[in-house]
PDB file of C-alpha atoms in Angstrom:
ATOM      1  CA  MET A  30     -15.454  -0.065  -1.492  1.00 54.00           C
ATOM      2  CA  VAL A  31     -12.315  -1.713  -2.877  1.00 58.00           C
ATOM      3  CA  TRP A  32      -9.941  -0.110  -5.378  1.00 62.00           C
ATOM      4  CA  ALA A  33      -6.835  -1.316  -7.190  1.00 66.00           C
ATOM      5  CA  CYS A  34      -4.182   1.145  -8.296  1.00 66.00           C
ATOM      6  CA  GLY A  35      -3.498  -0.545 -11.614  1.00 70.00           C
ATOM      7  CA  GLU A  36      -3.629  -3.634 -13.739  1.00 76.00           C
ATOM      8  CA  PHE A  37      -1.635  -6.588 -12.528  1.00 76.00           C
ATOM      9  CA  THR A  38       0.704  -6.548 -15.526  1.00 85.00           C
ATOM     10  CA  ARG A  39       3.804  -8.674 -15.951  1.00 90.00           C
ATOM     11  CA  VAL A  40       6.146  -5.921 -14.721  1.00 90.00           C
ATOM     12  CA  ARG A  41       3.957  -4.952 -11.754  1.00 87.00           C
ATOM     13  CA  ARG A  42       3.570  -8.629 -10.806  1.00 89.00           C
ATOM     14  CA  ARG A  43       7.351  -9.141 -10.909  1.00 94.00           C
ATOM     15  CA  VAL A  44       8.043  -6.068  -8.765  1.00 92.00           C
ATOM     16  CA  ILE A  45       5.402  -6.946  -6.178  1.00 89.00           C
ATOM     17  CA  THR A  46       6.542 -10.576  -6.068  1.00 90.00           C
ATOM     18  CA  ALA A  47      10.148  -9.472  -5.613  1.00 95.00           C
ATOM     19  CA  TYR A  48       9.092  -7.213  -2.743  1.00 94.00           C
ATOM     20  CA  LYS A  49       6.803  -9.740  -1.052  1.00 89.00           C
ATOM     21  CA  ASP A  50       8.510 -13.069  -1.660  1.00 88.00           C
ATOM     22  CA  HIS A  51      12.170 -12.356  -2.355  1.00 91.00           C
ATOM     23  CA  GLY A  52      13.084  -9.885   0.371  1.00 89.00           C
ATOM     24  CA  ARG A  53      13.429  -6.844  -1.900  1.00 94.00           C
ATOM     25  CA  ALA A  54      12.717  -4.324   0.856  1.00 92.00           C
ATOM     26  CA  ASP A  55      14.538  -1.726  -1.276  1.00 96.00           C
ATOM     27  CA  LEU A  56      11.402  -1.573  -3.459  1.00 96.00           C
ATOM     28  CA  ALA A  57       9.161  -0.449  -0.560  1.00 94.00           C
ATOM     29  CA  GLY A  58       9.769   3.278  -0.998  1.00 94.00           C
ATOM     30  CA  SER A  59       9.019   3.273  -4.701  1.00 92.00           C
ATOM     31  CA  LEU A  60       5.956   1.067  -4.267  1.00 94.00           C
ATOM     32  CA  ALA A  61       4.675   3.279  -1.420  1.00 94.00           C
ATOM     33  CA  ASP A  62       5.208   6.415  -3.529  1.00 92.00           C
ATOM     34  CA  ASP A  63       3.244   4.919  -6.423  1.00 89.00           C
ATOM     35  CA  LEU A  64       0.471   3.679  -4.179  1.00 90.00           C
ATOM     36  CA  ALA A  65       0.250   7.051  -2.396  1.00 91.00           C
ATOM     37  CA  MET A  66      -0.123   8.810  -5.742  1.00 87.00           C
ATOM     38  CA  ALA A  67      -2.874   6.370  -6.739  1.00 86.00           C
ATOM     39  CA  VAL A  68      -4.743   6.925  -3.455  1.00 85.00           C
ATOM     40  CA  ALA A  69      -4.300  10.685  -3.769  1.00 83.00           C
ATOM     41  CA  ALA A  70      -5.649  10.565  -7.323  1.00 80.00           C
ATOM     42  CA  LEU A  71      -8.596   8.565  -6.105  1.00 78.00           C
ATOM     43  CA  LEU A  72      -9.232  11.276  -3.527  1.00 76.00           C
ATOM     44  CA  ARG A  73      -8.516  13.926  -6.201  1.00 73.00           C
ATOM     45  CA  VAL A  74      -5.640  15.378  -4.216  1.00 62.00           C
ATOM     46  CA  ASP A  75      -1.941  15.799  -4.941  1.00 59.00           C
ATOM     47  CA  PRO A  76      -0.181  15.195  -1.603  1.00 59.00           C
ATOM     48  CA  ARG A  77       2.897  17.139  -2.724  1.00 60.00           C
ATOM     49  CA  HIS A  78       0.977  20.429  -2.829  1.00 54.00           C
ATOM     50  CA  LEU A  79      -1.278  20.297   0.196  1.00 53.00           C
ATOM     51  CA  ASP A  80      -0.831  20.286   3.932  1.00 50.00           C
ATOM     52  CA  ARG A  81      -2.202  17.652   6.292  1.00 50.00           C
ATOM     53  CA  ALA A  82      -5.489  19.536   6.858  1.00 46.00           C
ATOM     54  CA  TRP A  83      -7.141  18.762   3.500  1.00 49.00           C
ATOM     55  CA  LEU A  84      -8.863  15.584   4.565  1.00 51.00           C
ATOM     56  CA  ASP A  85     -12.100  15.914   6.551  1.00 54.00           C
ATOM     57  CA  ASN A  86     -12.693  12.177   6.924  1.00 54.00           C
ATOM     58  CA  SER A  87     -10.412   9.321   7.829  1.00 75.00           C
ATOM     59  CA  VAL A  88      -9.208   6.923   5.164  1.00 81.00           C
ATOM     60  CA  LEU A  89      -7.979   3.426   5.932  1.00 84.00           C
ATOM     61  CA  LEU A  90      -5.711   1.477   3.635  1.00 88.00           C
ATOM     62  CA  VAL A  91      -6.511  -2.201   4.153  1.00 85.00           C
ATOM     63  CA  PRO A  92      -4.070  -4.570   2.493  1.00 85.00           C
ATOM     64  CA  ALA A  93      -5.246  -7.968   1.332  1.00 80.00           C
ATOM     65  CA  PRO A  94      -4.241 -10.280   4.156  1.00 77.00           C
ATOM     66  CA  SER A  95      -1.505 -12.831   3.715  1.00 76.00           C
ATOM     67  CA  SER A  96      -2.317 -16.383   4.632  1.00 76.00           C
ATOM     68  CA  GLY A  97      -0.966 -17.620   7.941  1.00 76.00           C
ATOM     69  CA  ALA A  98       1.365 -19.945   6.061  1.00 79.00           C
ATOM     70  CA  SER A  99       2.754 -17.102   3.933  1.00 78.00           C
ATOM     71  CA  ARG A 100       3.219 -14.894   6.970  1.00 75.00           C
ATOM     72  CA  ARG A 101       5.082 -17.671   8.801  1.00 78.00           C
ATOM     73  CA  ALA A 102       7.256 -18.475   5.756  1.00 79.00           C
ATOM     74  CA  ARG A 103       8.231 -14.807   5.279  1.00 79.00           C
ATOM     75  CA  GLY A 104       8.511 -14.064   8.975  1.00 78.00           C
ATOM     76  CA  GLU A 105       6.627 -10.817   8.382  1.00 80.00           C
ATOM     77  CA  ALA A 106       3.785  -9.200   6.446  1.00 84.00           C
ATOM     78  CA  PRO A 107       5.447  -6.966   3.831  1.00 90.00           C
ATOM     79  CA  ILE A 108       2.141  -5.733   2.410  1.00 89.00           C
ATOM     80  CA  ASP A 109       1.085  -4.507   5.863  1.00 89.00           C
ATOM     81  CA  ARG A 110       4.366  -2.593   6.069  1.00 91.00           C
ATOM     82  CA  LEU A 111       3.765  -1.181   2.571  1.00 93.00           C
ATOM     83  CA  ALA A 112       0.298   0.057   3.585  1.00 93.00           C
ATOM     84  CA  GLU A 113       1.812   1.791   6.630  1.00 93.00           C
ATOM     85  CA  ARG A 114       4.526   3.461   4.536  1.00 94.00           C
ATOM     86  CA  THR A 115       1.909   4.572   2.030  1.00 94.00           C
ATOM     87  CA  ALA A 116      -0.301   6.053   4.750  1.00 93.00           C
ATOM     88  CA  ASP A 117       2.707   7.987   6.091  1.00 92.00           C
ATOM     89  CA  ARG A 118       3.100   9.641   2.676  1.00 93.00           C
ATOM     90  CA  LEU A 119      -0.461  10.963   2.566  1.00 89.00           C
ATOM     91  CA  PRO A 120      -1.765  14.051   4.332  1.00 80.00           C
ATOM     92  CA  GLY A 121      -4.732  14.033   6.659  1.00 76.00           C
ATOM     93  CA  ARG A 122      -6.056  11.197   8.735  1.00 76.00           C
ATOM     94  CA  VAL A 123      -4.885   8.282   6.618  1.00 84.00           C
ATOM     95  CA  GLY A 124      -3.994   5.062   8.340  1.00 87.00           C
ATOM     96  CA  ALA A 125      -3.323   1.423   7.636  1.00 90.00           C
ATOM     97  CA  ALA A 126      -5.527  -1.276   9.092  1.00 86.00           C
ATOM     98  CA  PRO A 127      -4.047  -4.695   8.395  1.00 75.00           C
ATOM     99  CA  VAL A 128      -6.405  -7.656   8.409  1.00 74.00           C
ATOM    100  CA  ARG A 129      -5.392 -10.930  10.038  1.00 68.00           C
ATOM    101  CA  TRP A 130      -6.545 -14.442   9.228  1.00 61.00           C
ATOM    102  CA  TRP A 131      -6.607 -16.401  12.464  1.00 54.00           C
TER     103      TRP A 131
END
């Protein structure tokens, strides 16, 4: 099952583009906080009020993979890093599983 945390509006597009394509690593914390809240809402849990034992099953955050060309041009995969930071903000067995195009 695939979920999006919101509409790809003009503001959201500009923030994500700045993070991904213009080296705005300073946006990672805020983006991870927002994404963690969206995942928690999806799971019907507020991570600020629960300990790490609430989750009985594992959840994987799987970012849409960057193309090989984009990864080479950036020198990294910022969305993979964002998924990892988001997983760190959520209680329970939440992890990030980046996908690679070979």
